[in-house]
mmCIF file of C-alpha atoms in Angstrom:
data_model
loop_
_atom_site.group_PDB
_atom_site.id
_atom_site.type_symbol
_atom_site.label_atom_id
_atom_site.label_comp_id
_atom_site.label_asym_id
_atom_site.label_seq_id
_atom_site.Cartn_x
_atom_site.Cartn_y
_atom_site.Cartn_z
ATOM 1 C CA UNK A 1202 9.505 -18.029 -1.921
ATOM 2 C CA UNK A 1203 6.840 -18.233 -4.633
ATOM 3 C CA UNK A 1204 4.114 -17.026 -2.255
ATOM 4 C CA UNK A 1205 6.320 -14.204 -0.972
ATOM 5 C CA UNK A 1206 7.012 -13.036 -4.524
ATOM 6 C CA UNK A 1207 3.307 -13.236 -5.392
ATOM 7 C CA UNK A 1208 2.346 -11.294 -2.256
ATOM 8 C CA UNK A 1209 4.954 -8.604 -2.926
ATOM 9 C CA UNK A 1210 4.006 -8.270 -6.605
ATOM 10 C CA UNK A 1211 0.264 -8.019 -5.903
ATOM 11 C CA UNK A 1212 0.828 -5.558 -3.062
ATOM 12 C CA UNK A 1213 3.051 -3.399 -5.266
ATOM 13 C CA UNK A 1214 0.736 -3.501 -8.290
ATOM 14 C CA UNK A 1215 -2.201 -2.390 -6.160
ATOM 15 C CA UNK A 1216 -0.204 0.155 -4.153
ATOM 16 C CA UNK A 1217 1.314 2.116 -7.023
ATOM 17 C CA UNK A 1218 -1.863 3.507 -8.647
ATOM 18 C CA UNK A 1219 -3.530 4.098 -5.267
ATOM 19 C CA UNK A 1220 -0.386 5.834 -4.035
ATOM 20 C CA UNK A 1221 -0.273 8.133 -7.050
ATOM 21 C CA UNK A 1222 -3.861 9.184 -6.359
ATOM 22 C CA UNK A 1223 -3.279 9.728 -2.642
ATOM 23 C CA UNK A 1224 -0.038 11.611 -3.280
ATOM 24 C CA UNK A 1225 -1.839 13.876 -5.762
ATOM 25 C CA UNK A 1226 -4.513 14.593 -3.160
ATOM 26 C CA UNK A 1227 -1.952 15.306 -0.439
ATOM 27 C CA UNK A 1228 0.341 17.404 -2.600
ATOM 28 C CA UNK A 1229 -2.094 19.284 -4.812
ATOM 29 C CA UNK A 1230 -5.285 19.878 -2.820
ATOM 30 C CA UNK A 1231 -6.329 21.729 0.292
ATOM 31 C CA UNK A 1232 -9.422 20.560 2.154
ATOM 32 C CA UNK A 1233 -10.786 20.259 5.654
ATOM 33 C CA UNK A 1234 -9.528 16.991 7.146
ATOM 34 C CA UNK A 1235 -6.383 16.851 5.016
ATOM 35 C CA UNK A 1236 -4.289 16.280 8.137
ATOM 36 C CA UNK A 1237 -6.509 13.398 9.200
ATOM 37 C CA UNK A 1238 -6.289 11.922 5.700
ATOM 38 C CA UNK A 1239 -2.484 12.118 5.831
ATOM 39 C CA UNK A 1240 -2.451 10.633 9.332
ATOM 40 C CA UNK A 1241 -4.496 7.636 8.167
ATOM 41 C CA UNK A 1242 -2.164 7.070 5.219
ATOM 42 C CA UNK A 1243 0.965 7.219 7.386
ATOM 43 C CA UNK A 1244 -0.528 5.299 10.330
ATOM 44 C CA UNK A 1245 1.209 2.007 9.390
ATOM 45 C CA UNK A 1246 4.568 3.744 9.848
ATOM 46 C CA UNK A 1247 3.908 4.598 13.488
ATOM 47 C CA UNK A 1248 1.800 1.690 14.729
ATOM 48 C CA UNK A 1249 3.446 -1.645 15.456
ATOM 49 C CA UNK A 1250 2.876 -4.097 12.588
ATOM 50 C CA UNK A 1251 1.086 -6.532 14.898
ATOM 51 C CA UNK A 1252 -1.427 -3.791 15.766
ATOM 52 C CA UNK A 1253 -2.009 -3.121 12.055
ATOM 53 C CA UNK A 1254 -2.543 -6.855 11.536
ATOM 54 C CA UNK A 1255 -5.030 -6.880 14.396
ATOM 55 C CA UNK A 1256 -6.890 -3.906 12.896
ATOM 56 C CA UNK A 1257 -7.022 -5.732 9.560
ATOM 57 C CA UNK A 1258 -8.348 -8.828 11.318
ATOM 58 C CA UNK A 1259 -11.016 -6.822 13.148
ATOM 59 C CA UNK A 1260 -12.028 -5.108 9.881
ATOM 60 C CA UNK A 1261 -11.646 -7.868 7.288
ATOM 61 C CA UNK A 1262 -12.078 -10.956 9.484
ATOM 62 C CA UNK A 1263 -15.262 -13.030 9.159
ATOM 63 C CA UNK A 1264 -16.934 -11.049 11.973
ATOM 64 C CA UNK A 1265 -15.598 -7.637 10.888
ATOM 65 C CA UNK A 1266 -17.706 -5.011 9.150
ATOM 66 C CA UNK A 1267 -16.110 -5.501 5.728
ATOM 67 C CA UNK A 1268 -15.218 -9.157 6.237
ATOM 68 C CA UNK A 1269 -18.825 -10.107 7.087
ATOM 69 C CA UNK A 1270 -20.106 -8.515 3.876
ATOM 70 C CA UNK A 1271 -17.407 -10.249 1.854
ATOM 71 C CA UNK A 1272 -18.197 -13.522 3.637
ATOM 72 C CA UNK A 1273 -21.844 -13.202 2.508
ATOM 73 C CA UNK A 1274 -20.556 -12.972 -1.058
ATOM 74 C CA UNK A 1275 -18.375 -16.042 -0.547
ATOM 75 C CA UNK A 1276 -15.112 -14.098 -0.315
ATOM 76 C CA UNK A 1277 -12.688 -14.581 2.548
ATOM 77 C CA UNK A 1278 -9.670 -12.346 3.003
ATOM 78 C CA UNK A 1279 -8.338 -13.269 6.458
ATOM 79 C CA UNK A 1280 -6.112 -16.355 6.569
ATOM 80 C CA UNK A 1281 -5.654 -16.422 2.770
ATOM 81 C CA UNK A 1282 -2.852 -15.458 0.383
ATOM 82 C CA UNK A 1283 -4.953 -12.448 -0.696
ATOM 83 C CA UNK A 1284 -4.997 -11.377 2.951
ATOM 84 C CA UNK A 1285 -1.215 -11.656 3.044
ATOM 85 C CA UNK A 1286 -1.023 -9.337 0.028
ATOM 86 C CA UNK A 1287 -3.434 -6.922 1.729
ATOM 87 C CA UNK A 1288 -1.388 -6.887 4.943
ATOM 88 C CA UNK A 1289 1.877 -6.413 3.065
ATOM 89 C CA UNK A 1290 0.318 -3.725 0.889
ATOM 90 C CA UNK A 1291 -1.051 -1.793 3.849
ATOM 91 C CA UNK A 1292 2.325 -1.811 5.562
ATOM 92 C CA UNK A 1293 4.181 -0.626 2.446
ATOM 93 C CA UNK A 1294 1.574 1.889 1.278
ATOM 94 C CA UNK A 1295 2.930 4.924 3.166
ATOM 95 C CA UNK A 1296 6.410 4.350 1.752
ATOM 96 C CA UNK A 1297 5.094 4.412 -1.792
ATOM 97 C CA UNK A 1298 2.866 7.443 -1.163
ATOM 98 C CA UNK A 1299 5.734 9.414 0.354
ATOM 99 C CA UNK A 1300 8.087 8.680 -2.555
ATOM 100 C CA UNK A 1301 5.491 9.771 -5.101
ATOM 101 C CA UNK A 1302 4.531 12.816 -3.023
ATOM 102 C CA UNK A 1303 8.140 13.979 -2.834
ATOM 103 C CA UNK A 1304 8.448 13.652 -6.618
ATOM 104 C CA UNK A 1305 5.231 15.589 -7.139
ATOM 105 C CA UNK A 1306 6.559 18.365 -4.960
ATOM 106 C CA UNK A 1307 9.520 18.758 -7.315
ATOM 107 C CA UNK A 1308 7.444 19.091 -10.498
ATOM 108 C CA UNK A 1309 7.536 22.556 -12.037
ATOM 109 C CA UNK A 1310 3.860 23.557 -12.122
ATOM 110 C CA UNK A 1311 4.714 25.964 -14.948
ATOM 111 C CA UNK A 1312 5.274 23.017 -17.285
ATOM 112 C CA UNK A 1313 1.813 21.666 -16.478
ATOM 113 C CA UNK A 1314 0.276 25.112 -16.944
ATOM 114 C CA UNK A 1315 2.051 25.529 -20.277
ATOM 115 C CA UNK A 1316 0.627 22.227 -21.511
ATOM 116 C CA UNK A 1317 -2.837 23.295 -20.363
ATOM 117 C CA UNK A 1318 -2.587 26.616 -22.194
ATOM 118 C CA UNK A 1319 -1.686 24.689 -25.353
ATOM 119 C CA UNK A 1320 -5.029 22.905 -25.113
ATOM 120 C CA UNK A 1321 -4.203 19.740 -23.185
ATOM 121 C CA UNK A 1322 -6.876 18.618 -20.736
ATOM 122 C CA UNK A 1323 -6.127 17.578 -17.156
ATOM 123 C CA UNK A 1324 -5.797 13.890 -18.018
ATOM 124 C CA UNK A 1325 -3.467 14.599 -20.915
ATOM 125 C CA UNK A 1326 -1.344 17.002 -18.857
ATOM 126 C CA UNK A 1327 -1.041 14.326 -16.188
ATOM 127 C CA UNK A 1328 -0.200 11.548 -18.672
ATOM 128 C CA UNK A 1329 2.262 13.513 -20.812
ATOM 129 C CA UNK A 1330 3.861 15.970 -18.403
ATOM 130 C CA UNK A 1331 3.350 15.070 -14.744
ATOM 131 C CA UNK A 1332 3.645 11.285 -14.941
ATOM 132 C CA UNK A 1333 6.966 11.262 -16.835
ATOM 133 C CA UNK A 1334 8.396 13.789 -14.362
ATOM 134 C CA UNK A 1335 7.399 11.781 -11.287
ATOM 135 C CA UNK A 1336 8.400 8.414 -12.768
ATOM 136 C CA UNK A 1337 11.627 8.186 -10.692
ATOM 137 C CA UNK A 1338 9.588 8.670 -7.501
ATOM 138 C CA UNK A 1339 7.119 6.033 -8.637
ATOM 139 C CA UNK A 1340 9.954 3.593 -9.307
ATOM 140 C CA UNK A 1341 11.574 4.330 -5.959
ATOM 141 C CA UNK A 1342 8.256 3.924 -4.167
ATOM 142 C CA UNK A 1343 7.493 0.680 -5.981
ATOM 143 C CA UNK A 1344 10.889 -0.739 -5.024
ATOM 144 C CA UNK A 1345 10.450 0.314 -1.389
ATOM 145 C CA UNK A 1346 6.921 -1.099 -1.289
ATOM 146 C CA UNK A 1347 8.041 -4.364 -2.884
ATOM 147 C CA UNK A 1348 10.932 -4.745 -0.444
ATOM 148 C CA UNK A 1349 8.664 -3.984 2.519
ATOM 149 C CA UNK A 1350 6.125 -6.522 1.271
ATOM 150 C CA UNK A 1351 8.798 -9.217 0.859
ATOM 151 C CA UNK A 1352 9.924 -8.814 4.452
ATOM 152 C CA UNK A 1353 6.595 -8.046 6.134
ATOM 153 C CA UNK A 1354 6.066 -10.203 9.196
ATOM 154 C CA UNK A 1355 4.041 -8.681 12.034
ATOM 155 C CA UNK A 1356 0.870 -7.642 10.221
ATOM 156 C CA UNK A 1357 0.964 -10.728 8.022
ATOM 157 C CA UNK A 1358 1.304 -13.300 10.781
ATOM 158 C CA UNK A 1359 -1.434 -11.581 12.802
ATOM 159 C CA UNK A 1360 -3.879 -11.267 9.900
ATOM 160 C CA UNK A 1361 -3.282 -14.469 7.924
ATOM 161 C CA UNK A 1362 -1.392 -16.653 10.412
ATOM 162 C CA UNK A 1363 1.468 -18.936 9.380
ATOM 163 C CA UNK A 1364 -0.156 -21.798 7.477
ATOM 164 C CA UNK A 1365 2.515 -23.802 5.614
ATOM 165 C CA UNK A 1366 1.815 -24.024 1.899
ATOM 166 C CA UNK A 1367 -0.987 -21.464 2.139
ATOM 167 C CA UNK A 1368 0.000 -18.238 3.924
ATOM 168 C CA UNK A 1369 3.566 -18.907 5.014
ATOM 169 C CA UNK A 1370 5.832 -16.247 3.532
ATOM 170 C CA UNK A 1371 9.615 -16.224 3.773
ATOM 171 C CA UNK A 1372 9.554 -14.115 6.937
ATOM 172 C CA UNK A 1373 7.043 -16.367 8.714
ATOM 173 C CA UNK A 1374 8.865 -19.514 7.542
ATOM 174 C CA UNK A 1375 12.114 -18.220 9.054
ATOM 175 C CA UNK A 1376 10.229 -17.394 12.247
ATOM 176 C CA UNK A 1377 8.774 -20.924 12.357
ATOM 177 C CA UNK A 1378 12.203 -22.486 11.801
ATOM 178 C CA UNK A 1379 13.695 -20.409 14.606
ATOM 179 C CA UNK A 1380 11.078 -21.819 16.986
ATOM 180 C CA UNK A 1381 12.296 -25.386 16.467
ATOM 181 C CA UNK A 1382 14.825 -26.427 19.143
ATOM 182 C CA UNK A 1383 18.255 -27.217 17.777
#
């Protein structure tokens, strides 16, 4: 339970600021490749979790392109609690982004423009106008992401395995118990 809570909290704390940035990009900008960017963000919703776990393993495993570099620095992600948080975060990320993006779509741009005409810079407009208006979407996304992280199984068991006392979350512990006859 403690590991599952830690994994869900870390995943949520990392997801929320990244999701706000990605939602701002998706909702407020137009650029070549925007559709591809959106597809990559929402990919965990359409791929089976085990496939996402495999992709994480191929990328962040000791022989993967990012994992090998991290390994040279003495950092291992695969088969660690940090890897469990990464897997859970990746699987919940699109849920958080979508919640924030929907909130951003409801913001009256006139309010932001009014603040800008009164002398507020972009950062101040975001902090004092936009952020308070999208707060409900951020909260909803954080709750969805946290809940997804608490129950994540497929990507987690593929990427970090099911090591009791080290990477075994509630979902993988229940799975292990169901494999015991009787």
